[in-house]
Structures are given as structure tokens and as C-alpha cells.
PDB file of C-alpha atoms in Angstrom:
ATOM      1  CA  MET G   1       7.901 -16.244 -16.188  1.00  0.00           C
ATOM      2  CA  THR G   2       5.038 -18.671 -15.832  1.00  0.00           C
ATOM      3  CA  THR G   3       1.409 -17.700 -16.025  1.00  0.00           C
ATOM      4  CA  GLY G   4       1.019 -18.295 -12.281  1.00  0.00           C
ATOM      5  CA  GLN G   5       3.931 -16.000 -11.468  1.00  0.00           C
ATOM      6  CA  ARG G   6       2.586 -13.326 -13.790  1.00  0.00           C
ATOM      7  CA  PHE G   7      -0.869 -13.582 -12.192  1.00  0.00           C
ATOM      8  CA  SER G   8       0.691 -13.341  -8.720  1.00  0.00           C
ATOM      9  CA  ARG G   9       2.596 -10.176  -9.635  1.00  0.00           C
ATOM     10  CA  TYR G  10      -0.401  -8.452 -11.205  1.00  0.00           C
ATOM     11  CA  PHE G  11      -2.644  -9.549  -8.347  1.00  0.00           C
ATOM     12  CA  GLU G  12      -0.247  -8.035  -5.802  1.00  0.00           C
ATOM     13  CA  PHE G  13      -0.081  -4.852  -7.870  1.00  0.00           C
ATOM     14  CA  ALA G  14      -3.896  -4.701  -8.009  1.00  0.00           C
ATOM     15  CA  VAL G  15      -4.148  -5.139  -4.227  1.00  0.00           C
ATOM     16  CA  TRP G  16      -1.706  -2.294  -3.525  1.00  0.00           C
ATOM     17  CA  ALA G  17      -3.255  -0.026  -6.172  1.00  0.00           C
ATOM     18  CA  GLY G  18      -6.769  -0.796  -4.923  1.00  0.00           C
ATOM     19  CA  GLY G  19      -5.779  -0.081  -1.328  1.00  0.00           C
ATOM     20  CA  LEU G  20      -4.210   3.247  -2.236  1.00  0.00           C
ATOM     21  CA  LEU G  21      -7.206   4.126  -4.399  1.00  0.00           C
ATOM     22  CA  TRP G  22      -9.562   3.311  -1.511  1.00  0.00           C
ATOM     23  CA  LEU G  23      -7.504   5.456   0.879  1.00  0.00           C
ATOM     24  CA  GLY G  24      -7.438   8.261  -1.675  1.00  0.00           C
ATOM     25  CA  LEU G  25     -11.196   8.212  -2.212  1.00  0.00           C
ATOM     26  CA  SER G  26     -12.243   7.781   1.427  1.00  0.00           C
ATOM     27  CA  GLU G  27     -12.487  10.494   4.026  1.00  0.00           C
ATOM     28  CA  VAL G  28     -11.049   9.359   7.346  1.00  0.00           C
ATOM     29  CA  GLU G  29     -13.047  11.903   9.323  1.00  0.00           C
ATOM     30  CA  SER G  30     -16.375  10.356   8.356  1.00  0.00           C
ATOM     31  CA  ALA G  31     -17.750   7.451  10.354  1.00  0.00           C
ATOM     32  CA  HIS G  32     -17.316   4.207   8.467  1.00  0.00           C
ATOM     33  CA  TYR G  33     -17.353   0.492   9.041  1.00  0.00           C
ATOM     34  CA  SER G  34     -14.044  -0.895  10.214  1.00  0.00           C
ATOM     35  CA  VAL G  35     -12.675  -4.404  10.582  1.00  0.00           C
ATOM     36  CA  CYS G  36      -9.961  -3.217  12.985  1.00  0.00           C
ATOM     37  CA  VAL G  37      -9.446  -5.671  15.848  1.00  0.00           C
ATOM     38  CA  PHE G  38      -8.085  -2.934  18.125  1.00  0.00           C
ATOM     39  CA  ARG G  39     -11.188  -0.806  17.626  1.00  0.00           C
ATOM     40  CA  ALA G  40     -13.487  -3.826  18.042  1.00  0.00           C
ATOM     41  CA  VAL G  41     -12.091  -4.530  21.530  1.00  0.00           C
ATOM     42  CA  GLY G  42     -12.326  -0.858  22.487  1.00  0.00           C
ATOM     43  CA  LEU G  43      -8.681   0.224  22.412  1.00  0.00           C
ATOM     44  CA  PRO G  44      -8.307   3.915  21.556  1.00  0.00           C
ATOM     45  CA  HIS G  45      -5.286   3.668  19.257  1.00  0.00           C
ATOM     46  CA  CYS G  46      -4.364   1.280  16.461  1.00  0.00           C
ATOM     47  CA  PRO G  47      -1.007   1.683  14.698  1.00  0.00           C
ATOM     48  CA  GLY G  48      -2.409   0.231  11.475  1.00  0.00           C
ATOM     49  CA  CYS G  49      -5.369   2.604  11.412  1.00  0.00           C
ATOM     50  CA  GLY G  50      -3.030   5.512  12.109  1.00  0.00           C
ATOM     51  CA  LEU G  51      -0.902   4.504   9.129  1.00  0.00           C
ATOM     52  CA  GLY G  52      -3.965   4.187   6.894  1.00  0.00           C
ATOM     53  CA  HIS G  53      -5.294   7.545   8.081  1.00  0.00           C
ATOM     54  CA  GLY G  54      -1.865   9.100   7.521  1.00  0.00           C
ATOM     55  CA  ILE G  55      -1.697   7.838   3.937  1.00  0.00           C
ATOM     56  CA  SER G  56      -5.266   9.001   3.313  1.00  0.00           C
ATOM     57  CA  HIS G  57      -4.423  12.482   4.620  1.00  0.00           C
ATOM     58  CA  LEU G  58      -1.289  12.476   2.457  1.00  0.00           C
ATOM     59  CA  LEU G  59      -3.281  11.592  -0.663  1.00  0.00           C
ATOM     60  CA  HIS G  60      -5.650  14.457   0.122  1.00  0.00           C
ATOM     61  CA  GLY G  61      -2.705  16.863   0.423  1.00  0.00           C
ATOM     62  CA  ARG G  62      -2.946  17.349   4.197  1.00  0.00           C
ATOM     63  CA  LEU G  63       0.676  16.838   5.235  1.00  0.00           C
ATOM     64  CA  ALA G  64       0.344  18.070   8.841  1.00  0.00           C
ATOM     65  CA  GLU G  65      -2.583  15.735   9.524  1.00  0.00           C
ATOM     66  CA  SER G  66      -0.691  12.907   7.846  1.00  0.00           C
ATOM     67  CA  TRP G  67       2.292  13.404  10.133  1.00  0.00           C
ATOM     68  CA  ALA G  68       0.022  13.679  13.194  1.00  0.00           C
ATOM     69  CA  SER G  69      -1.773  10.429  12.316  1.00  0.00           C
ATOM     70  CA  HIS G  70       1.440   8.444  11.842  1.00  0.00           C
ATOM     71  CA  PRO G  71       4.976   9.734  11.222  1.00  0.00           C
ATOM     72  CA  LEU G  72       5.770   6.765   8.966  1.00  0.00           C
ATOM     73  CA  ALA G  73       2.855   7.367   6.567  1.00  0.00           C
ATOM     74  CA  ILE G  74       4.980   9.238   4.020  1.00  0.00           C
ATOM     75  CA  PRO G  75       7.803   6.646   3.948  1.00  0.00           C
ATOM     76  CA  ALA G  76       5.234   3.824   3.814  1.00  0.00           C
ATOM     77  CA  PHE G  77       3.519   5.495   0.850  1.00  0.00           C
ATOM     78  CA  LEU G  78       6.839   5.862  -0.974  1.00  0.00           C
ATOM     79  CA  ILE G  79       7.726   2.230  -0.242  1.00  0.00           C
ATOM     80  CA  LEU G  80       4.363   1.106  -1.661  1.00  0.00           C
ATOM     81  CA  LEU G  81       4.873   3.185  -4.802  1.00  0.00           C
ATOM     82  CA  ASN G  82       8.334   1.674  -5.236  1.00  0.00           C
ATOM     83  CA  ARG G  83       6.962  -1.856  -4.788  1.00  0.00           C
ATOM     84  CA  MET G  84       4.263  -1.188  -7.377  1.00  0.00           C
ATOM     85  CA  ARG G  85       6.923   0.061  -9.796  1.00  0.00           C
ATOM     86  CA  GLN G  86       8.976  -3.079  -9.166  1.00  0.00           C
ATOM     87  CA  LEU G  87       5.977  -5.283  -9.889  1.00  0.00           C
ATOM     88  CA  LEU G  88       5.369  -3.609 -13.244  1.00  0.00           C
ATOM     89  CA  THR G  89       8.991  -3.424 -14.384  1.00  0.00           C
ATOM     90  CA  PHE G  90      10.197  -6.856 -13.283  1.00  0.00           C
ATOM     91  CA  ARG G  91      12.724  -8.388 -15.634  1.00  0.00           C
ATOM     92  CA  PRO G  92      13.569 -12.011 -14.857  1.00  0.00           C
ATOM     93  CA  LEU G  93      17.215 -12.995 -14.874  1.00  0.00           C
ATOM     94  CA  VAL G  94      18.239 -14.948 -17.920  1.00  0.00           C
ATOM     95  CA  ASN G  95      20.095 -18.108 -17.032  1.00  0.00           C
ATOM     96  CA  LYS G  96      23.085 -18.113 -19.365  1.00  0.00           C
ATOM     97  CA  THR G  97      24.782 -21.451 -19.079  1.00  0.00           C
ATOM     98  CA  THR G  98      27.383 -22.649 -21.475  1.00  0.00           C
ATOM     99  CA  PRO G  99      27.172 -26.238 -22.739  1.00  0.00           C
TER     100      PRO G  99
END
């Protein structure tokens, strides 16, 4: 694995871990700055925000609120955890060619 590939994998891991950490430390009920395009144009519901709120509720142990925010929050969280595990345990295939 080249240095660039290794950096790419660890960078992706850091982005996912940082996002989950941010969702775990933030309270979705409090007013906060948002870069959501849906909210900026005044639409009442954004599927992405609902997913983020659902994962945040899940990380705070509020399963009912998580489900109410977005039913796919729990599967999305598990998929992210699996992807993070894949990034850390990646084993490149060894090219075994015979001369």
C-alpha cells in the first residue's frame, strides 16, 4: 500500500470518526448553526438532518427519539461502524504470480 493510499484510508476513517464524535457530543435540541440547504431555503424537513439527529439520539441512548427522527439511523450507524472497522483492518491482496 502506498503512502497516498494509507493517508486516504486514515483520512476517511478520521472523517467518519470525527462526524460520529460531533454527533455524540452535540445536542440536537439546542439551536445551532447549520449548513443545511433545505433549512436555508425554508423547507421544514431534511432527510439528511433527520438521519444526523437520529444518530445523535442513538448515541445519547434515546432509541425512541432516534427512530422518530429517521428510521434508518440505526442501520446507518452500524454501516458506518463497519466501514470504520474495514478501514482499520484492511489487508491488501498479495499478487502471487509464478514466473
